[in-house]
Tab-separated table of C-alpha atoms in Angstrom:
chain	number	residue	atom	x	y	z
S	154	MET	CA	-14.781	20.399	15.854
S	155	PRO	CA	-18.471	19.913	16.722
S	156	THR	CA	-19.777	21.669	19.792
S	157	ARG	CA	-21.253	19.706	22.653
S	158	GLU	CA	-24.732	20.881	21.652
S	159	ALA	CA	-24.175	19.708	18.081
S	160	MET	CA	-23.154	16.257	19.304
S	161	LEU	CA	-26.231	16.046	21.500
S	162	ASP	CA	-28.421	17.118	18.581
S	163	PHE	CA	-26.820	14.487	16.339
S	164	LEU	CA	-27.460	11.711	18.842
S	165	LYS	CA	-31.032	12.752	19.640
S	166	SER	CA	-32.044	13.235	15.995
S	167	GLY	CA	-30.343	9.959	15.040
S	168	ILE	CA	-32.270	8.034	17.688
S	169	LYS	CA	-35.521	9.627	16.551
S	170	MET	CA	-34.741	8.778	12.920
S	171	MET	CA	-33.907	5.141	13.655
S	172	GLU	CA	-37.063	4.664	15.741
S	173	SER	CA	-39.355	6.244	13.134
S	174	ASP	CA	-41.917	4.365	11.047
S	175	ALA	CA	-40.486	6.006	7.930
S	176	THR	CA	-37.061	4.472	8.493
S	177	ARG	CA	-38.573	1.077	9.210
S	178	GLU	CA	-40.583	1.187	5.982
S	179	LEU	CA	-37.534	2.262	3.980
S	180	LEU	CA	-35.327	-0.530	5.344
S	181	ARG	CA	-38.132	-3.047	4.759
S	182	ASP	CA	-38.228	-2.239	1.013
S	183	ARG	CA	-36.043	-4.766	-0.815
S	184	ASP	CA	-36.356	-2.846	-4.090
S	185	LYS	CA	-34.977	0.387	-2.632
S	186	VAL	CA	-32.514	-1.031	-0.093
S	187	GLN	CA	-30.267	-4.012	-0.783
S	188	LYS	CA	-28.232	-3.879	2.434
S	189	PRO	CA	-30.193	-2.463	5.396
S	190	GLY	CA	-27.118	-2.353	7.657
S	191	LYS	CA	-25.172	-0.178	5.218
S	192	LYS	CA	-28.206	2.000	4.518
S	193	LEU	CA	-28.698	2.536	8.236
S	194	ILE	CA	-25.107	3.767	8.539
S	195	ASP	CA	-25.647	6.159	5.630
S	196	LEU	CA	-28.761	7.535	7.334
S	197	GLN	CA	-26.856	7.996	10.592
S	198	LEU	CA	-23.937	9.810	8.977
S	199	ALA	CA	-26.293	12.092	7.048
S	200	GLY	CA	-27.297	13.562	10.385
S	201	TRP	CA	-24.085	15.589	10.559
S	202	GLU	CA	-24.683	17.639	7.389
S	203	PRO	CA	-27.644	19.708	8.679
S	204	LEU	CA	-25.499	20.572	11.705
S	205	GLY	CA	-22.724	21.884	9.449
S	206	TYR	CA	-20.080	19.217	10.126
S	207	ASP	CA	-18.277	16.568	8.107
S	208	SER	CA	-19.464	13.131	9.194
S	209	LYS	CA	-15.951	11.742	9.758
S	210	VAL	CA	-14.950	14.713	11.899
S	211	GLY	CA	-18.194	14.535	13.831
S	212	CYS	CA	-17.937	10.811	14.593
S	213	GLU	CA	-14.296	11.049	15.629
S	214	ALA	CA	-15.094	13.931	17.977
S	215	LEU	CA	-17.995	12.017	19.480
S	216	GLU	CA	-15.856	8.943	20.070
S	217	ASN	CA	-13.267	10.980	21.936
S	218	VAL	CA	-15.668	12.557	24.440
S	219	GLN	CA	-14.775	11.499	27.984
S	220	GLY	CA	-16.427	12.182	31.332
S	221	ASP	CA	-19.715	13.535	29.960
S	222	GLU	CA	-22.502	11.401	31.420
S	223	GLU	CA	-25.274	12.809	29.232
S	224	ILE	CA	-23.367	12.143	26.020
S	225	ALA	CA	-22.279	8.714	27.251
S	226	ASN	CA	-25.884	7.737	27.988
S	227	LEU	CA	-27.093	9.039	24.631
S	228	ARG	CA	-24.313	7.203	22.807
S	229	MET	CA	-25.470	3.985	24.430
S	230	GLU	CA	-29.091	4.750	23.550
S	231	PHE	CA	-28.013	5.551	19.983
S	232	MET	CA	-26.171	2.238	19.738
S	233	PHE	CA	-29.132	0.217	20.983
S	234	ALA	CA	-31.478	2.104	18.636
S	235	ALA	CA	-29.197	1.140	15.737
S	236	MET	CA	-29.119	-2.489	16.843
S	237	ARG	CA	-32.914	-2.636	17.173
S	238	SER	CA	-33.449	-0.988	13.798
S	239	TYR	CA	-31.048	-3.420	12.116
S	240	SER	CA	-32.670	-6.407	13.826
S	241	GLN	CA	-36.195	-5.228	12.990
S	242	ALA	CA	-35.288	-4.643	9.356
S	243	THR	CA	-33.973	-8.199	9.109
S	244	SER	CA	-37.265	-9.559	10.471
S	245	ASP	CA	-39.333	-7.292	8.221
S	246	ARG	CA	-37.456	-8.509	5.135
S	247	ARG	CA	-38.075	-12.236	5.745
S	248	PRO	CA	-39.137	-13.734	2.411
S	249	ALA	CA	-42.452	-15.565	2.065
S	250	THR	CA	-40.728	-18.712	0.766
S	251	LEU	CA	-37.723	-20.152	2.584
S	252	GLU	CA	-34.810	-21.885	0.879
S	253	SER	CA	-34.462	-25.506	1.973
S	254	LYS	CA	-31.974	-26.969	-0.509
S	255	VAL	CA	-29.359	-24.462	-1.616
S	256	ALA	CA	-26.458	-23.848	0.767
S	257	MET	CA	-26.243	-20.441	2.401
S	258	PRO	CA	-23.773	-18.146	0.611
S	259	ARG	CA	-20.699	-17.019	2.550
S	260	GLU	CA	-22.078	-13.471	2.781
S	261	VAL	CA	-25.305	-14.712	4.390
S	262	ILE	CA	-23.396	-16.841	6.906
S	263	LEU	CA	-21.404	-13.783	7.998
S	264	GLU	CA	-24.586	-11.700	8.183
S	265	PHE	CA	-26.221	-14.397	10.319
S	266	PHE	CA	-23.348	-14.248	12.822
S	267	ASP	CA	-23.609	-10.472	13.055
S	268	ILE	CA	-27.392	-10.314	13.438
S	269	CYS	CA	-27.361	-13.087	16.050
S	270	ASN	CA	-24.682	-11.299	18.062
S	271	THR	CA	-26.624	-8.043	17.783
S	272	ARG	CA	-29.825	-9.628	19.041
S	273	MET	CA	-28.048	-11.374	21.914
S	274	ASP	CA	-26.614	-8.037	23.075
S	275	LEU	CA	-29.972	-6.268	23.232
S	276	PRO	CA	-31.123	-5.548	26.813
S	277	GLU	CA	-34.595	-6.917	26.111
S	278	THR	CA	-33.134	-10.268	25.025
S	279	GLN	CA	-31.191	-10.616	28.245
S	280	GLU	CA	-34.192	-9.506	30.290
S	281	LYS	CA	-36.298	-12.171	28.552
S	282	PHE	CA	-33.688	-14.820	29.329
S	283	GLN	CA	-33.437	-13.697	32.958
S	284	LYS	CA	-37.221	-13.797	33.377
S	285	HIS	CA	-37.301	-17.324	31.955
S	286	LEU	CA	-34.599	-18.477	34.376
S	287	ALA	CA	-36.353	-16.864	37.356
S	288	GLU	CA	-39.810	-18.234	36.520
S	289	THR	CA	-38.986	-21.722	35.248
S	290	LYS	CA	-35.749	-22.458	37.165
S	291	GLN	CA	-34.370	-23.630	33.806
S	292	MET	CA	-31.564	-22.192	31.714
S	293	PRO	CA	-32.914	-20.299	28.655
S	294	ASN	CA	-31.085	-22.507	26.157
S	295	LYS	CA	-34.274	-23.128	24.177
S	296	LEU	CA	-34.926	-19.390	23.895
S	297	CYS	CA	-31.380	-18.861	22.653
S	298	ILE	CA	-31.753	-21.601	20.051
S	299	GLN	CA	-35.104	-20.200	18.904
S	300	LEU	CA	-33.540	-16.759	18.458
S	301	GLN	CA	-30.903	-18.338	16.237
S	302	ARG	CA	-33.426	-20.330	14.215
S	303	ASP	CA	-35.650	-17.267	13.748
S	304	THR	CA	-32.621	-15.325	12.493
S	305	LEU	CA	-31.828	-18.010	9.915
S	306	GLU	CA	-35.387	-17.847	8.603
S	307	ASP	CA	-35.374	-14.037	8.624
S	308	LEU	CA	-32.456	-14.382	6.189
S	309	GLY	CA	-34.514	-16.672	3.975
S	310	PHE	CA	-33.296	-20.162	4.899
S	311	GLU	CA	-35.372	-22.895	6.502
S	312	ALA	CA	-33.938	-23.426	9.979
S	313	ASP	CA	-33.274	-27.182	9.946
S	314	HIS	CA	-31.564	-26.974	6.563
S	315	ALA	CA	-29.532	-23.913	7.584
S	316	CYS	CA	-28.435	-25.544	10.845
S	317	GLN	CA	-26.942	-28.396	8.854
S	318	VAL	CA	-25.016	-25.858	6.773
S	319	LEU	CA	-23.738	-24.142	9.906
S	320	GLY	CA	-22.672	-27.467	11.349
S	321	ARG	CA	-20.272	-27.866	8.422
S	322	VAL	CA	-18.800	-24.361	8.648
S	323	PRO	CA	-15.625	-25.383	10.583
S	324	GLN	CA	-14.842	-27.932	7.858
S	325	ASP	CA	-16.126	-26.126	4.767
S	326	TYR	CA	-14.495	-22.793	5.653
S	327	GLN	CA	-11.448	-23.913	7.624
S	328	ASN	CA	-9.168	-21.756	5.451
S	329	ASP	CA	-11.435	-18.699	5.497
S	330	ALA	CA	-10.231	-16.540	8.389
S	331	ASP	CA	-13.273	-14.229	8.383
S	332	VAL	CA	-15.798	-17.067	8.552
S	333	VAL	CA	-13.804	-18.993	11.168
S	334	ARG	CA	-13.485	-15.862	13.302
S	335	GLY	CA	-17.187	-15.076	12.846
S	336	PHE	CA	-18.123	-18.604	13.884
S	337	GLN	CA	-15.938	-18.349	17.001
S	338	MET	CA	-17.356	-14.966	18.007
S	339	TRP	CA	-20.908	-16.219	17.453
S	340	SER	CA	-20.243	-19.217	19.679
S	341	MET	CA	-18.616	-17.047	22.317
S	342	LYS	CA	-21.470	-14.533	22.302
S	343	ALA	CA	-24.014	-17.129	23.437
S	344	LYS	CA	-21.708	-18.239	26.244
S	345	GLN	CA	-21.131	-14.652	27.369
S	346	THR	CA	-24.856	-13.940	27.332
S	347	MET	CA	-25.641	-17.016	29.407
S	348	MET	CA	-22.973	-16.027	31.914
S	349	ARG	CA	-24.449	-12.525	32.242
S	350	VAL	CA	-27.917	-14.011	32.705
S	351	MET	CA	-26.666	-16.405	35.401
S	352	LYS	CA	-24.796	-13.634	37.208
S	353	ALA	CA	-27.819	-11.313	37.158
S	354	HIS	CA	-29.995	-14.143	38.479
S	355	GLN	CA	-27.541	-14.863	41.309
S	356	ASP	CA	-27.152	-11.154	42.118
S	357	ALA	CA	-30.926	-11.006	42.532
S	358	GLY	CA	-30.762	-13.843	45.078
S	359	GLY	CA	-31.711	-16.680	42.757
S	360	GLU	CA	-30.179	-20.127	42.689
S	361	LEU	CA	-28.886	-21.684	39.494
S	362	PRO	CA	-30.373	-24.944	38.179
S	363	GLN	CA	-28.354	-28.036	38.973
S	364	GLY	CA	-25.497	-28.399	36.513
S	365	ALA	CA	-25.792	-24.838	35.156
S	366	ALA	CA	-22.712	-23.501	36.892
S	367	PRO	CA	-19.391	-24.444	35.256
S	368	PRO	CA	-17.282	-27.017	37.129
S	369	GLU	CA	-14.483	-25.574	39.223
S	370	MET	CA	-11.158	-25.527	37.399
S	371	GLY	CA	-9.207	-26.095	40.600
S	372	PRO	CA	-6.524	-24.169	42.531
S	373	ASP	CA	-3.842	-24.578	39.845
S	374	PHE	CA	-5.990	-22.773	37.299
S	375	LYS	CA	-6.839	-20.014	39.777
S	376	VAL	CA	-3.152	-19.410	40.546
S	377	ALA	CA	-2.252	-19.375	36.843
S	378	MET	CA	-5.116	-17.006	36.042
S	379	GLU	CA	-4.118	-14.512	38.737
S	380	LYS	CA	-0.485	-14.507	37.611
S	381	ALA	CA	-1.429	-14.293	33.920
S	382	ARG	CA	-3.648	-11.268	34.527
S	383	ALA	CA	-0.940	-9.563	36.570
S	384	ASP	CA	1.682	-10.212	33.871
S	385	LEU	CA	-0.557	-8.954	31.085
S	386	LEU	CA	-1.311	-5.739	32.965
S	387	ASN	CA	2.384	-4.901	32.781
S	388	MET	CA	2.720	-5.707	29.073
S	389	SER	CA	2.339	-3.169	26.281
S	390	ASP	CA	-0.049	-3.874	23.407
S	391	ASP	CA	2.941	-4.574	21.150
S	392	ALA	CA	4.351	-7.034	23.696
S	393	LYS	CA	0.986	-8.781	23.941
S	394	ASP	CA	0.768	-9.110	20.164
S	395	LYS	CA	4.332	-10.454	19.998
S	396	PHE	CA	3.637	-12.992	22.768
S	397	LEU	CA	0.537	-14.202	20.944
S	398	GLU	CA	2.397	-14.496	17.644
S	399	GLU	CA	5.325	-16.395	19.149
S	400	LYS	CA	3.486	-18.689	21.547
S	401	LEU	CA	0.406	-19.617	19.527
S	402	ASP	CA	2.170	-22.365	17.569
S	403	GLU	CA	0.820	-25.735	16.457
S	404	THR	CA	1.574	-27.292	19.853
S	405	ALA	CA	-0.460	-24.621	21.629
S	406	LYS	CA	-3.313	-24.915	19.124
S	407	ASN	CA	-3.412	-28.688	19.599
S	408	ARG	CA	-3.411	-28.205	23.357
S	409	PHE	CA	-6.416	-25.860	23.105
S	410	GLN	CA	-8.211	-28.360	20.873
S	411	GLU	CA	-7.564	-31.161	23.353
S	412	PHE	CA	-8.853	-28.999	26.211
S	413	GLN	CA	-12.052	-28.103	24.340
S	414	GLU	CA	-12.791	-31.737	23.532
S	415	LEU	CA	-12.587	-32.815	27.164
S	416	PRO	CA	-15.757	-33.143	29.256
S	417	PRO	CA	-15.946	-30.019	31.477
S	418	GLY	CA	-15.544	-32.112	34.616
S	419	ASP	CA	-12.202	-33.526	33.410
S	420	ARG	CA	-10.538	-30.229	32.511
S	421	ALA	CA	-9.207	-29.331	35.972
S	422	GLU	CA	-7.275	-32.609	36.264
S	423	TRP	CA	-5.942	-32.229	32.710
S	424	PHE	CA	-4.777	-28.692	33.456
S	425	SER	CA	-3.066	-29.648	36.725
S	426	LYS	CA	-0.889	-32.179	34.868
S	427	LEU	CA	0.696	-29.458	32.721
S	428	ALA	CA	4.055	-28.009	33.701
S	429	GLU	CA	3.768	-24.731	35.618
S	430	ASP	CA	5.195	-22.578	32.804
S	431	VAL	CA	2.899	-24.286	30.276
S	432	ARG	CA	-0.125	-23.574	32.481
S	433	LEU	CA	0.789	-19.903	32.629
S	434	ASP	CA	1.273	-19.619	28.864
S	435	PHE	CA	-1.973	-21.516	28.286
S	436	VAL	CA	-3.985	-19.042	30.360
S	437	LYS	CA	-2.190	-15.999	28.914
S	438	LEU	CA	-2.958	-17.180	25.407
S	439	GLN	CA	-6.577	-17.773	26.367
S	440	LEU	CA	-6.903	-14.218	27.672
S	441	LEU	CA	-5.107	-12.707	24.681
S	442	ILE	CA	-7.196	-14.634	22.164
S	443	MET	CA	-10.323	-13.392	23.931
S	444	ARG	CA	-8.973	-9.829	23.819
S	445	GLN	CA	-8.209	-10.127	20.105
S	446	MET	CA	-11.633	-11.534	19.297
S	447	GLN	CA	-13.408	-8.822	21.276
S	448	MET	CA	-11.456	-6.115	19.455
S	449	ARG	CA	-12.383	-7.621	16.102
S	450	ALA	CA	-16.003	-7.949	17.191
S	451	MET	CA	-16.055	-4.259	18.110
S	452	GLU	CA	-14.558	-3.346	14.725
S	453	GLN	CA	-17.158	-5.441	12.931
S	454	HIS	CA	-19.918	-3.921	15.042
S	455	GLN	CA	-18.761	-0.417	14.125
S	456	LYS	CA	-18.829	-1.301	10.423
S	457	GLN	CA	-22.355	-2.699	10.685
S	458	HIS	CA	-23.984	-0.097	12.926
S	459	GLY	CA	-21.964	3.069	12.434
S	460	GLY	CA	-21.089	5.782	14.907
S	461	GLY	CA	-18.073	3.956	16.293
S	462	TYR	CA	-19.738	3.004	19.565
S	463	ALA	CA	-18.426	-0.167	21.149
S	464	GLN	CA	-20.814	-2.909	22.132
S	465	PRO	CA	-20.885	-4.402	25.644
S	466	THR	CA	-18.460	-7.291	26.051
S	467	ALA	CA	-17.663	-9.884	28.673
S	468	GLY	CA	-14.734	-12.075	29.574
S	469	PRO	CA	-14.092	-15.792	29.090
S	470	SER	CA	-16.923	-18.052	30.140
S	471	HIS	CA	-18.263	-21.564	30.107
S	472	ALA	CA	-21.889	-22.120	29.173
S	473	PRO	CA	-24.025	-24.159	26.753
S	474	GLY	CA	-22.437	-23.923	23.306
S	475	GLN	CA	-24.002	-22.862	20.022
S	476	GLU	CA	-23.501	-26.351	18.648
S	477	GLN	CA	-26.612	-27.398	20.575
S	478	MET	CA	-28.748	-25.750	17.894
S	479	MET	CA	-27.324	-27.965	15.170
């Protein structure tokens, strides 16, 4: 079991390693490093050996630390250092010639989702978006789209061509659970980020641009949401999983599809026409699907960045969708 001092040393040395020019140059080298995300994890885990601990034991111990503010802050700093290093390596590895005809391979599509989500979660990205909103009184949709387009080109694909490929993902990969889930989490990440930006702007005393705030869903939705949250608080994880498995049938999926296709201003009336028990199940399923997707996003994040440190997450939201980039 690592000592507290050993855990602090691991975090501090790991941050220093990830921020070093030597690490950046190594991850930039396509001949030496094929997968910068995996290599970064290997470099992180190697930090335990000089301290005399097995990497698995060390990471598990670090994850289980509770109530230690210094370690908690360093874990967060470690996580952001990993995200920045991964993002920078992707930019540094952009090829001189971009592909404009061949479709993106499945592996690249999944990598695009992960890098985009990573970049959206960085504090400096959200600060940039907040500054844009404060100074221009406009939502930072264009900045979000540019981040996505830059990421596509960092991965070697001309942005307009790659956007057309992404636009066909729901059809081309409809039976591929990993790609469908990645697409959904990517779409949700932009919405969550915009909601955080809007909230920070409002908390600072700013007013949102006309039409930026989501339309009110009405009193029926509010009542259903409050009851759904109360019910879920009293359910075990197994009970939640069972509810999701039993209730998320074809009828429920079609209902969600119908809801998503409605103009935002028409959704409150549509919802109010549902039977009371259907409203409650609809909202419970919405919350449980969000919970499931966040858990999977955290698992994916841990695989990509190592250390087992969860990324910041947010709840359901309504904001400009990713499809605007296509």
